[in-house]
Coordinates of C-alpha atoms in Angstrom, one line a residue:
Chain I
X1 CA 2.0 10.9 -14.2
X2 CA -1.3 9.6 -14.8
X3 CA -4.2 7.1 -12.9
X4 CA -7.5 5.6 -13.4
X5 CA -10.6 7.5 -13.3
X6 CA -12.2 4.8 -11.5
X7 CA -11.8 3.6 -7.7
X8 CA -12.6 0.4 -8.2
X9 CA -12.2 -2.2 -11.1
X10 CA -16.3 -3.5 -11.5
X11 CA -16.7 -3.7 -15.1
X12 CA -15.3 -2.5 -18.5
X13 CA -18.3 -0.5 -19.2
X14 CA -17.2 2.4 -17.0
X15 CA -13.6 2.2 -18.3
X16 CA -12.2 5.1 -20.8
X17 CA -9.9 4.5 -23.4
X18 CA -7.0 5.9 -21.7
X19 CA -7.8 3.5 -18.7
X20 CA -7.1 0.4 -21.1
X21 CA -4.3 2.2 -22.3
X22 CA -2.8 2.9 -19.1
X23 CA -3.1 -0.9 -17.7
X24 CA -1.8 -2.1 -20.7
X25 CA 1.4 0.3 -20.5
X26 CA 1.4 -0.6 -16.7
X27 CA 1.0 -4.9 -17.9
X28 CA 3.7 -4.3 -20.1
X29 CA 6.2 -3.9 -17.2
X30 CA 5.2 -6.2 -15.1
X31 CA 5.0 -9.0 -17.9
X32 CA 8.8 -8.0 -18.1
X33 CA 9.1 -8.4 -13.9
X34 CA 7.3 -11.7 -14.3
X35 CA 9.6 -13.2 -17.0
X36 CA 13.1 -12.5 -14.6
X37 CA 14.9 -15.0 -12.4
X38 CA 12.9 -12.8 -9.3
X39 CA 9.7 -12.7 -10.2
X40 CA 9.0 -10.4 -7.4
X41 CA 8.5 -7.0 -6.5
X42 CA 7.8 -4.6 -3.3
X43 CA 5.2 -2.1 -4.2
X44 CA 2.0 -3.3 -2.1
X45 CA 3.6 -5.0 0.6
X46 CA 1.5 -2.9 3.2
X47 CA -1.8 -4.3 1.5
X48 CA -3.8 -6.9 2.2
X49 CA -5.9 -8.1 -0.3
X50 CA -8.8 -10.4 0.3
X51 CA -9.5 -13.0 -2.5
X52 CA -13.6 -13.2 -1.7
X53 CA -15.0 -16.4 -4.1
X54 CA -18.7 -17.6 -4.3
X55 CA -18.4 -19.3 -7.3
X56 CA -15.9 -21.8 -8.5
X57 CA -13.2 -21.0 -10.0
X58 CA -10.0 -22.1 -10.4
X59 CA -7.4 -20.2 -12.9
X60 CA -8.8 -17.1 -12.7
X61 CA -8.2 -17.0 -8.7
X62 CA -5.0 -18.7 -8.7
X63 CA -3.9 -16.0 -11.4
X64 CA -5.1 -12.8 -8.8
X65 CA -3.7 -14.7 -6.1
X66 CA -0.2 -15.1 -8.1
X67 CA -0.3 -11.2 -9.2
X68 CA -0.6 -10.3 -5.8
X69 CA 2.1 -12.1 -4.3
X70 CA 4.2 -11.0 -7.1
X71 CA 3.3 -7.5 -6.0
X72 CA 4.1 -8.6 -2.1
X73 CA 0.3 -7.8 -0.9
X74 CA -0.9 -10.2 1.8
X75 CA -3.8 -12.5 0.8
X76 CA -6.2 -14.1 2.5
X77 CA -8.6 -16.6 0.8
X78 CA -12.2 -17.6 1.6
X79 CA -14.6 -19.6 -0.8
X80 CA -18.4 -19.4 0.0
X81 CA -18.4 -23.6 -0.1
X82 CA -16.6 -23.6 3.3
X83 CA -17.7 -20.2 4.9
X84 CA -20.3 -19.3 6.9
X85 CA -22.3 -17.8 4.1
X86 CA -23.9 -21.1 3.9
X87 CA -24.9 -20.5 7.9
X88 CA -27.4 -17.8 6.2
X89 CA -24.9 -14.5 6.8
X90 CA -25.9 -12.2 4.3
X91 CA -22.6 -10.2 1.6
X92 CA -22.6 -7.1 3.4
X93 CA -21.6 -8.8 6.8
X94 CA -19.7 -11.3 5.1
X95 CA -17.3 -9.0 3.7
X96 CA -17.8 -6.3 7.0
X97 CA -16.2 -9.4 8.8
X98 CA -13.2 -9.6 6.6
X99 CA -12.8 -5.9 6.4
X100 CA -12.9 -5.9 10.3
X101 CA -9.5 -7.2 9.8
X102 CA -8.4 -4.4 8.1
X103 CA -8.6 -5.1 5.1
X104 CA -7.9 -2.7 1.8
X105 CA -8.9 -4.3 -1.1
X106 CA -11.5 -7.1 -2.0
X107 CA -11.3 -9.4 -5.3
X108 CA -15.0 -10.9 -5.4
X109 CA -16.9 -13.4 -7.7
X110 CA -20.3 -13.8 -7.3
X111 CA -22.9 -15.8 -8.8
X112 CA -25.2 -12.5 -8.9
X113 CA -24.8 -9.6 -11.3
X114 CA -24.3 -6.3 -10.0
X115 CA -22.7 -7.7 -6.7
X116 CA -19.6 -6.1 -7.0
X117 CA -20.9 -2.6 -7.8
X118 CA -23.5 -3.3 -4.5
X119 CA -20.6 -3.9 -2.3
X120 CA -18.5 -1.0 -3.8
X121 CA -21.0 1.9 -2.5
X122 CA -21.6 0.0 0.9
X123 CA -18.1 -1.0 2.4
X124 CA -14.9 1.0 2.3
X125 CA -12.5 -0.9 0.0
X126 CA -11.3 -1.0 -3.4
X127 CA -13.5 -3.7 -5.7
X128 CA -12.0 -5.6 -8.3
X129 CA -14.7 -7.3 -10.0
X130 CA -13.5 -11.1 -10.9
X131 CA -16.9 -12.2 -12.5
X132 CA -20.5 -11.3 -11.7
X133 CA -22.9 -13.9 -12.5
X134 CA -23.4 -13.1 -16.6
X135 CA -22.6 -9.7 -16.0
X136 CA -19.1 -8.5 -16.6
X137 CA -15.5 -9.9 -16.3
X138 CA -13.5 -7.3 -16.6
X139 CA -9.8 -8.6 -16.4
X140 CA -10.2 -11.7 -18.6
X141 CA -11.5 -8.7 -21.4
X142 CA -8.3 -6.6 -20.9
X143 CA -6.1 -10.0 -20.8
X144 CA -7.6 -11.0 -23.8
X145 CA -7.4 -7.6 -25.9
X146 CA -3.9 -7.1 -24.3
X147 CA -3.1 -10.9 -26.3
X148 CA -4.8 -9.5 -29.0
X149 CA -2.8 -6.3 -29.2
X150 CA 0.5 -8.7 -28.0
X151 CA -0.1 -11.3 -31.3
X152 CA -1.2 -8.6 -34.1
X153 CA 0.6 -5.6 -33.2
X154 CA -2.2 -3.6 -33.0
X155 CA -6.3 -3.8 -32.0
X156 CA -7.5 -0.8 -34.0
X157 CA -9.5 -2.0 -36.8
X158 CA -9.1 -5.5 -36.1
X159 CA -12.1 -8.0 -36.6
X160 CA -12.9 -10.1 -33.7
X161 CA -15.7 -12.5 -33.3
X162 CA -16.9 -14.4 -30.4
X163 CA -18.3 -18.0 -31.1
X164 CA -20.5 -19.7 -28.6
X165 CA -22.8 -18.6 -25.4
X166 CA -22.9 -15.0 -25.6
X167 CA -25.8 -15.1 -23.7
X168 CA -25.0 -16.5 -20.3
X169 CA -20.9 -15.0 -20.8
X170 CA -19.6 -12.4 -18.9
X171 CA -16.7 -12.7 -21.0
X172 CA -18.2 -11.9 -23.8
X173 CA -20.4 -8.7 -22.8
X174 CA -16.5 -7.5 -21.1
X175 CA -14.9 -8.3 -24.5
X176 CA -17.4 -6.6 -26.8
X177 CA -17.3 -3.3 -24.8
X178 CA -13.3 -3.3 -24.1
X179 CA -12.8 -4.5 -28.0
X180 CA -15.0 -1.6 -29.4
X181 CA -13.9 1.1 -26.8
X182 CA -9.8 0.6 -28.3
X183 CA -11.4 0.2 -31.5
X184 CA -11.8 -3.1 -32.7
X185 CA -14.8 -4.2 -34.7
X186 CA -16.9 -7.4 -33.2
X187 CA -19.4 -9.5 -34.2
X188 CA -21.1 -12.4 -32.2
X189 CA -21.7 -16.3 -33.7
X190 CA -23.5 -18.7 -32.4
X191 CA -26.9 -20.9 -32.0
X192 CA -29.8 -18.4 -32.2
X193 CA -31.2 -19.7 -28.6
X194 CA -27.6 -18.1 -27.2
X195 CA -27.3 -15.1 -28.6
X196 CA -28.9 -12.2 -26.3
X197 CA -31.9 -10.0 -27.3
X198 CA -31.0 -6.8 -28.5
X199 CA -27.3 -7.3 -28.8
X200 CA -27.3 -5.0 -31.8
X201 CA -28.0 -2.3 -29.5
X202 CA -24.6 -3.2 -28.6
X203 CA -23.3 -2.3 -32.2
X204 CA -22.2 -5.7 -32.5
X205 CA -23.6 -8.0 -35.6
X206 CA -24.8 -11.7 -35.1
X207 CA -23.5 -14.0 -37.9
X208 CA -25.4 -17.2 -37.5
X209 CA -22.8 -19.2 -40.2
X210 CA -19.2 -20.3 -37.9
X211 CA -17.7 -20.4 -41.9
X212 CA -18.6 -16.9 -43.0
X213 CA -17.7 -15.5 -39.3
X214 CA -14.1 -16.9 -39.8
X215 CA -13.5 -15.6 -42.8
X216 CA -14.1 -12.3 -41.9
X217 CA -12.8 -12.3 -38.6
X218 CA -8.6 -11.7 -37.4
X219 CA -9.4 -13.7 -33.8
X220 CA -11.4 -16.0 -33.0
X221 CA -12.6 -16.0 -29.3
X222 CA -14.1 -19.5 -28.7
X223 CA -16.1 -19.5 -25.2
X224 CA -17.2 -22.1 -23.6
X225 CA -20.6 -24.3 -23.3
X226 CA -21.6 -23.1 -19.5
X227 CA -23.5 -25.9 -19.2
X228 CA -23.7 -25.3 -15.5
X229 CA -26.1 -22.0 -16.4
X230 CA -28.4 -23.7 -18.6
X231 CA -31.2 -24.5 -16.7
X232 CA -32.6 -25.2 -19.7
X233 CA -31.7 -27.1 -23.2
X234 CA -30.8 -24.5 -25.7
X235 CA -29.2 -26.7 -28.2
X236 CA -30.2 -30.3 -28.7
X237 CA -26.9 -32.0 -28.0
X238 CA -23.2 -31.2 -27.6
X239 CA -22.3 -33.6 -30.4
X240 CA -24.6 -31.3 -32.8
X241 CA -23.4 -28.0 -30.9
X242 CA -19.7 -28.9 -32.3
X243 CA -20.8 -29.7 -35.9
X244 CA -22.1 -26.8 -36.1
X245 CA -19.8 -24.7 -34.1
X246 CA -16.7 -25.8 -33.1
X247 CA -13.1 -25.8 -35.0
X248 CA -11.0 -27.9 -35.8
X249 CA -8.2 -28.0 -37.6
X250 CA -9.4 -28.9 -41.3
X251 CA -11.8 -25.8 -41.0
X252 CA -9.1 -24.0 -39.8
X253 CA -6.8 -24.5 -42.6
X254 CA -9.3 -24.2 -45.3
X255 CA -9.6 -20.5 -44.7
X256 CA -7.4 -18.5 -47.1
X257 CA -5.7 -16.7 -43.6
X258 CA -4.0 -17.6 -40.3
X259 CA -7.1 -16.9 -37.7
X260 CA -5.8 -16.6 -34.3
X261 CA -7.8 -18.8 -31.8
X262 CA -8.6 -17.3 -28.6
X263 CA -10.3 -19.1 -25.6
X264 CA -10.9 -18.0 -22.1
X265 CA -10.8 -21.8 -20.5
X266 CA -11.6 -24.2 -19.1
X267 CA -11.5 -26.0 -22.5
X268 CA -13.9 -28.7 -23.4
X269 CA -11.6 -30.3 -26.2
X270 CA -13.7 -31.8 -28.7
X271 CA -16.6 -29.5 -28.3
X272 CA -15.9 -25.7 -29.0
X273 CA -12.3 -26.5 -30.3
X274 CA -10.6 -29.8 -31.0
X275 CA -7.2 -30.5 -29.4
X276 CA -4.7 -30.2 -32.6
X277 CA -6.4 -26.5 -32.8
X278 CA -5.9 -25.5 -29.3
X279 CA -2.6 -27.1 -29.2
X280 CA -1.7 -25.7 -32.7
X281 CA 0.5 -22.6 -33.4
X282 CA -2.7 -20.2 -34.3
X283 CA -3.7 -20.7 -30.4
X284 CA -2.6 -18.0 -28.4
X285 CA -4.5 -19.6 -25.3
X286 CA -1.5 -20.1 -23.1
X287 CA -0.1 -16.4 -23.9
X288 CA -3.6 -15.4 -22.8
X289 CA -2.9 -17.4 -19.0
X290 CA 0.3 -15.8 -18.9
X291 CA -0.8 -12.2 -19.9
X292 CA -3.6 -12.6 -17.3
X293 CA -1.4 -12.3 -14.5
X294 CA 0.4 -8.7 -15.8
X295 CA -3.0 -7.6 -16.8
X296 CA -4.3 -8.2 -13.1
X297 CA -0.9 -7.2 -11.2
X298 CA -1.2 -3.8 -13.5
X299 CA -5.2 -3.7 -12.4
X300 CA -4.4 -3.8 -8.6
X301 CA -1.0 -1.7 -8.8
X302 CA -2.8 1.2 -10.5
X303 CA -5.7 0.6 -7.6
X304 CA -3.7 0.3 -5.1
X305 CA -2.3 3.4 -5.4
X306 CA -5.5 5.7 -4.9
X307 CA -5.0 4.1 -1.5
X308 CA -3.9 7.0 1.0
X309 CA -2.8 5.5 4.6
Chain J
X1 CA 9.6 32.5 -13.2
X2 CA 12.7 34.1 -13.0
X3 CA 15.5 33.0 -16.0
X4 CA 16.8 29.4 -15.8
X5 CA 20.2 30.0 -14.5
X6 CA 22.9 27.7 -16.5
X7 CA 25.2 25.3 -14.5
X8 CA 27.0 23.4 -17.2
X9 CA 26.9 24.9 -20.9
X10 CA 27.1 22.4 -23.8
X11 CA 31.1 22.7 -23.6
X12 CA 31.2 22.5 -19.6
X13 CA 29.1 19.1 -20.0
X14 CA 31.2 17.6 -22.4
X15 CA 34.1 18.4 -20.2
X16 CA 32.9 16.7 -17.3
X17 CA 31.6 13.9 -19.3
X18 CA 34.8 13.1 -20.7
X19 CA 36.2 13.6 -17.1
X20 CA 34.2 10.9 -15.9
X21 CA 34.7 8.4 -18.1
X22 CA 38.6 8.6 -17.7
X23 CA 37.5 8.2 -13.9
X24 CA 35.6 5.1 -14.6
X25 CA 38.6 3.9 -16.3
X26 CA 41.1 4.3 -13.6
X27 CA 38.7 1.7 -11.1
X28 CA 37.4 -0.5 -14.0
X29 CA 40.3 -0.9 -16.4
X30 CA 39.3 -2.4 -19.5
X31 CA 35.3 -2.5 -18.4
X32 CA 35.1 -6.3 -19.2
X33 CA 33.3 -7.4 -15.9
X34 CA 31.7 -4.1 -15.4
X35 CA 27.8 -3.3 -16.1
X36 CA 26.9 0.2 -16.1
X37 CA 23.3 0.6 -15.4
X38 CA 21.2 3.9 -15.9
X39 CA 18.3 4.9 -14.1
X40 CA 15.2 5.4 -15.4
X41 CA 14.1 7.6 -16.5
X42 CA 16.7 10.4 -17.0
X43 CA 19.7 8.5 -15.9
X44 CA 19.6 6.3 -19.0
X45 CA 20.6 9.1 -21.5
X46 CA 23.4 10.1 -19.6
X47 CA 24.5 6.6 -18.8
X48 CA 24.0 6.1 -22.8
X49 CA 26.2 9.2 -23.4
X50 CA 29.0 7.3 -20.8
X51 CA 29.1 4.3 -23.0
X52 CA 29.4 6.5 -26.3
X53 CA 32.3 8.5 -24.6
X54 CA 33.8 5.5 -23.8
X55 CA 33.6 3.6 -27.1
X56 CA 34.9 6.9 -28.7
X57 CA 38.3 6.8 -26.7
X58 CA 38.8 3.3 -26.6
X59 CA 37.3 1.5 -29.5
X60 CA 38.3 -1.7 -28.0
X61 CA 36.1 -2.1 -24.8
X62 CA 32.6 -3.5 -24.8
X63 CA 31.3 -2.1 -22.0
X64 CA 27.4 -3.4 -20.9
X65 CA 25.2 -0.9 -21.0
X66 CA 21.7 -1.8 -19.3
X67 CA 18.6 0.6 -18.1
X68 CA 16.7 0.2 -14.7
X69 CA 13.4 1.2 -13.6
X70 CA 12.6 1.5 -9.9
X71 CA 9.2 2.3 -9.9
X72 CA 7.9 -0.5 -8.4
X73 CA 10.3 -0.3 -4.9
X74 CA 9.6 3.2 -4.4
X75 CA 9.3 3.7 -0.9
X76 CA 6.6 6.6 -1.9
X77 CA 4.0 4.8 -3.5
X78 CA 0.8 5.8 -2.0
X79 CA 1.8 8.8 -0.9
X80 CA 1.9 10.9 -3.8
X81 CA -0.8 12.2 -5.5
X82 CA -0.9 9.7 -8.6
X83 CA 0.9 6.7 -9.2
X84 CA 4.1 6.8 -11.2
X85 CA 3.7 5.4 -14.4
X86 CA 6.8 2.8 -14.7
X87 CA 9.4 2.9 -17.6
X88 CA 11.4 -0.2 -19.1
X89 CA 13.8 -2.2 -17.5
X90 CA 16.7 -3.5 -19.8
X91 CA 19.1 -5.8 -18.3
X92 CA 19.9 -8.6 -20.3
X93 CA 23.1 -9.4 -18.3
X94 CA 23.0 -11.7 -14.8
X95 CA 24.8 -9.0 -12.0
X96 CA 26.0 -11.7 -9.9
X97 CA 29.8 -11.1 -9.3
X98 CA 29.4 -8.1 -12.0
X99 CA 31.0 -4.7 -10.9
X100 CA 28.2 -2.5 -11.3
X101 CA 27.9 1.7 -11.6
X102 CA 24.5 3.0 -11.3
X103 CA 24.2 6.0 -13.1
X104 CA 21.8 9.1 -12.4
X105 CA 22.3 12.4 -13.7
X106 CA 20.6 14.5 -10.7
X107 CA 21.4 13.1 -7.1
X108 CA 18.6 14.8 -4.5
X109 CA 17.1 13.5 -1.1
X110 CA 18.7 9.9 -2.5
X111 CA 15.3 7.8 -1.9
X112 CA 15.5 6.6 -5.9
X113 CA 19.0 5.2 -5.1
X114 CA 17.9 3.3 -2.5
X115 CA 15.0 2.1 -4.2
X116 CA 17.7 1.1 -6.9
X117 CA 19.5 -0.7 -4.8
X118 CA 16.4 -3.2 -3.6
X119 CA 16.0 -3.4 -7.5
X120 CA 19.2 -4.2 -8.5
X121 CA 19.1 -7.1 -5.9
X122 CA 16.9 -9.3 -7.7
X123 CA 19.1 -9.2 -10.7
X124 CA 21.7 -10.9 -9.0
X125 CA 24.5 -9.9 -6.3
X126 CA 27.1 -7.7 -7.3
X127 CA 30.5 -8.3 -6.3
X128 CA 30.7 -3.9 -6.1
X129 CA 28.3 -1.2 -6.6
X130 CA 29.0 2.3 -7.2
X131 CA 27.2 5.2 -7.7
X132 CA 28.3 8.1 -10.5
X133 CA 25.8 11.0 -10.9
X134 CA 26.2 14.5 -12.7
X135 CA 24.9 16.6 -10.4
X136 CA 25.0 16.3 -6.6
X137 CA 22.6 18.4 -5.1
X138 CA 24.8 18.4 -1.4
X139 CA 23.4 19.0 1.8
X140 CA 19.8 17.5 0.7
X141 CA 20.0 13.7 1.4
X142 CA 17.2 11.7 3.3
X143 CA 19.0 9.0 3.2
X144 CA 23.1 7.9 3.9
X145 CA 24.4 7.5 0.7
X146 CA 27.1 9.6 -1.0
X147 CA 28.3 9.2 -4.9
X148 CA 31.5 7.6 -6.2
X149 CA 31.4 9.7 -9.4
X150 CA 30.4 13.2 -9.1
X151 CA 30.0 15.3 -12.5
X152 CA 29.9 18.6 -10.7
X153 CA 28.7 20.0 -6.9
X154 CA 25.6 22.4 -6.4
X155 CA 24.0 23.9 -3.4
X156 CA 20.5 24.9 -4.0
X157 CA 17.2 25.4 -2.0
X158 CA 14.7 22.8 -2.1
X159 CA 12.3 25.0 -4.1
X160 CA 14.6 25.5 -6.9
X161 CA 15.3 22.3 -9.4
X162 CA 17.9 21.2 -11.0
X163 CA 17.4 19.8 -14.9
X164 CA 19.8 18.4 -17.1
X165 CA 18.3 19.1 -20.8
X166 CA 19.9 16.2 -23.8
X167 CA 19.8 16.0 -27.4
X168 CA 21.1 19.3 -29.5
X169 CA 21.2 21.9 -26.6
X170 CA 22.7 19.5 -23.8
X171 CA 23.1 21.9 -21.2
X172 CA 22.4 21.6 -17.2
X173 CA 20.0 24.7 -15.8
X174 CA 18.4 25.7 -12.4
X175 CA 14.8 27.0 -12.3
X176 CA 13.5 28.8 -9.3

């Protein structure tokens, strides 16, 4: 019998080890419940989960909103773009409100980092953190470790790198610490103007050259161009950003191994990948949509049950 | 802790086991539309050791073996102290019209049977289910539901338990 040593899910940095290990045991079942003609079963169907969004998203909430009706929990649904957060109500009564009808536990983004950590130590719910401004992501980093370990057997002493916008990604800060805590190597690639100070700190190493990182790397994790948190220009074009780092497929079959090409979505085809590699057998990008829904029914079972009624 | 006291000795089990399976075939005849399904996670060995049993006396029959876990319809989830961790589900067979046996090898307050039967639902409908276990642990149900099979009778106090130990010392003990 084991659980998490957390009561709520906000970021990977305060995971152990034996917490990946556990939600990856716990995804493996529910991948199995997922793939039969009933894709259904009972366990939280006295919960009622609220699905709390202030940033847009669109696979990430249908995919929590899928695990928990797999799981039977009732949902309810609220996006800041039609609430009355836009009346001035601050996050505290926001979510007070929702909780008011008894609520037990809250899936949030927010455009702010450290939001779902602030709401965990002022409301009485369980937090599962779905994205904090550039802060942490937590179930896309166990989603995509969990299609990691799914593809290559194994994630101890694999080498991963992440290509692209390390510095405005949740993703990526997620992946790095979840990759290196079940012992995977990483290293970062990208322009220099996206790559985070003192991400050595981090014990992860920058390779500036797409070519050389591909060769040394298993995976590939390609993220994508926020261009809706770039305020300003950190590269002078998308045309040149893809030149110099995107794939596509003759790059990709000019290394001396099968890579396999990760990406969290939404794809811009043509820019970080082309379509024949994202569509090619080396992409694992639809296992990783897939896997993202045992991941996050095996996140909220395990929470779920710290819940005493 | 006072000495396990023995219920079934290695010999005693074997007995019983190979009691059972001529029981099974006296209601399922030739086992060709008949699943037998073991519980997770202890009732899969003896289920296991049914369907070797079986193949030993009569070559012949292919009788499905599958493995079910009920983890997930457990009607006490939240109320112990730590979630169970679930085991594999193996059922590679469609139940609808099948005759099924579930197969447990200690039958208590009967909750996991009837979180069984919500799990075997949603595999298909069974034209029968029935219900063989090893040891029936009488006058302790929570629940109304009685086996079809029964491997051998005990009365015991609720602070004593029942195990049934596998591999090379396959016995079945009581601990106080």
């Amino acid at each position: 019998m084991k659980t998490l040593s957390v009561d709520h899910l906000l970021g990977i940095k305060n995971l152990h080890k034996e917490d990946i290990e556990l939600i990856f045991q716990t995804a493996d079942n529910f991948k199995e419940v997922i793939n039969r003609p009933i894709k259904k079963v009972p366990s939280l169907r006295d919960i009622t989960i609220a699905n709390l969004f202030f940033e847009n998203s669109t696979r990430t909430r249908l995919s929590f909103e899928l695990a928990e009706k797999r799981l039977s929990a009732d949902t309810i649904n609220f996006s800041a773009a039609s609430s009355s957060v836009k009346k001035g109500e601050t996050l505290i009564d926001t979510v007070n409100n929702i909780l008011a009808m008894k609520v037990d536990m809250v899936v949030m983004r927010h455009p702010n980092p450290g939001a779902a950590e602030f709401l965990s130590k002022n409301i009485d719910a369980r937090i599962v953190n779905a994205g904090d401004g550039a802060h942490e992501h937590p179930t896309q980093a166990l989603l995509d470790a969990y299609s990691i370990k799914e593809r290559l057997g194994d994630v101890v002493g694999k080498k991963i790198v992440i290509v692209g916008d390390i510095l405005h990604s949740r993703v990526a800060l997620s992946n790095i610490f979840c990759l290196q805590k079940i012992g995977a190597e990483v290293k970062v690639c990208g322009p220099n103007t996206l790559m985070p100070k003192y991400i050595d700190a981090l014990g992860v190493a920058y390779e500036p050259d797409l070519r050389k990182a591909l060769e040394w790397c298993d995976v590939a994790n390609m993220l994508r161009i926020q261009l809706e948190r770039q305020d300003i220009n950190f590269f002078p074009s998308l045309r040149e950003y893809s030149m110099m780092y995107g794939v596509d497929k003759k790059l990709l079959d000019s290394l001396d191994k099968k890579i396999t090409i990760m990406h969290p979505g939404p794809i811009n085809r043509g820019v970080e990948i082309t379509s024949d590699v994202a569509d090619s057998k080396q992409a694992i990008i639809l296992d990783q949509v897939e896997n993202g829904v045992a991941i996050r029914m095996a996140v909220l079972y395990l929470l779920a049950g710290k819940i005493k009624k | 802790m006072s000495k396990p006291k023995s219920i079934l000795n290695r010999e005693q089990l074997n007995i019983t086991i190979h009691r059972l399976c001529h029981q099974l075939m006296e209601n399922h005849s030739d086992f060709s539309n008949t699943v037998l399904i073991g519980l997770q996670p202890r009732g899969v060995m003896l289920a296991a050791r049914l369907q070797q049993c079986l193949d030993e006396i009569h070559p012949e029959f292919n009788v499905e073996l599958g493995s079910l876990d009920i983890t997930f319809y457990r009607d006490d989830f939240r109320r112990r102290k730590n979630p169970l961790v679930p085991s594999s589900t193996q059922l590679n067979v469609s139940l609808e019209d099948k005759k099924v046996v579930l197969i447990d090898d200690v039958l208590y307050t009967g909750r996991t049977v009837r979180a069984a039967l919500d799990a075997m639902l949603d595999f298909g409908r069974p034209s029968s289910v029935e219900l063989l276990v090893l040891i029936d642990r009488r006058l302790s149900r929570h629940v109304p539901i009685q086996p079809d099979y029964v491997g051998h009778t005990v009365d015991v106090v609720a602070e004593e338990r029942v195990t049934v130990e596998w591999g090379d010392n396959e016995r079945v003990i009581l601990k106080a």
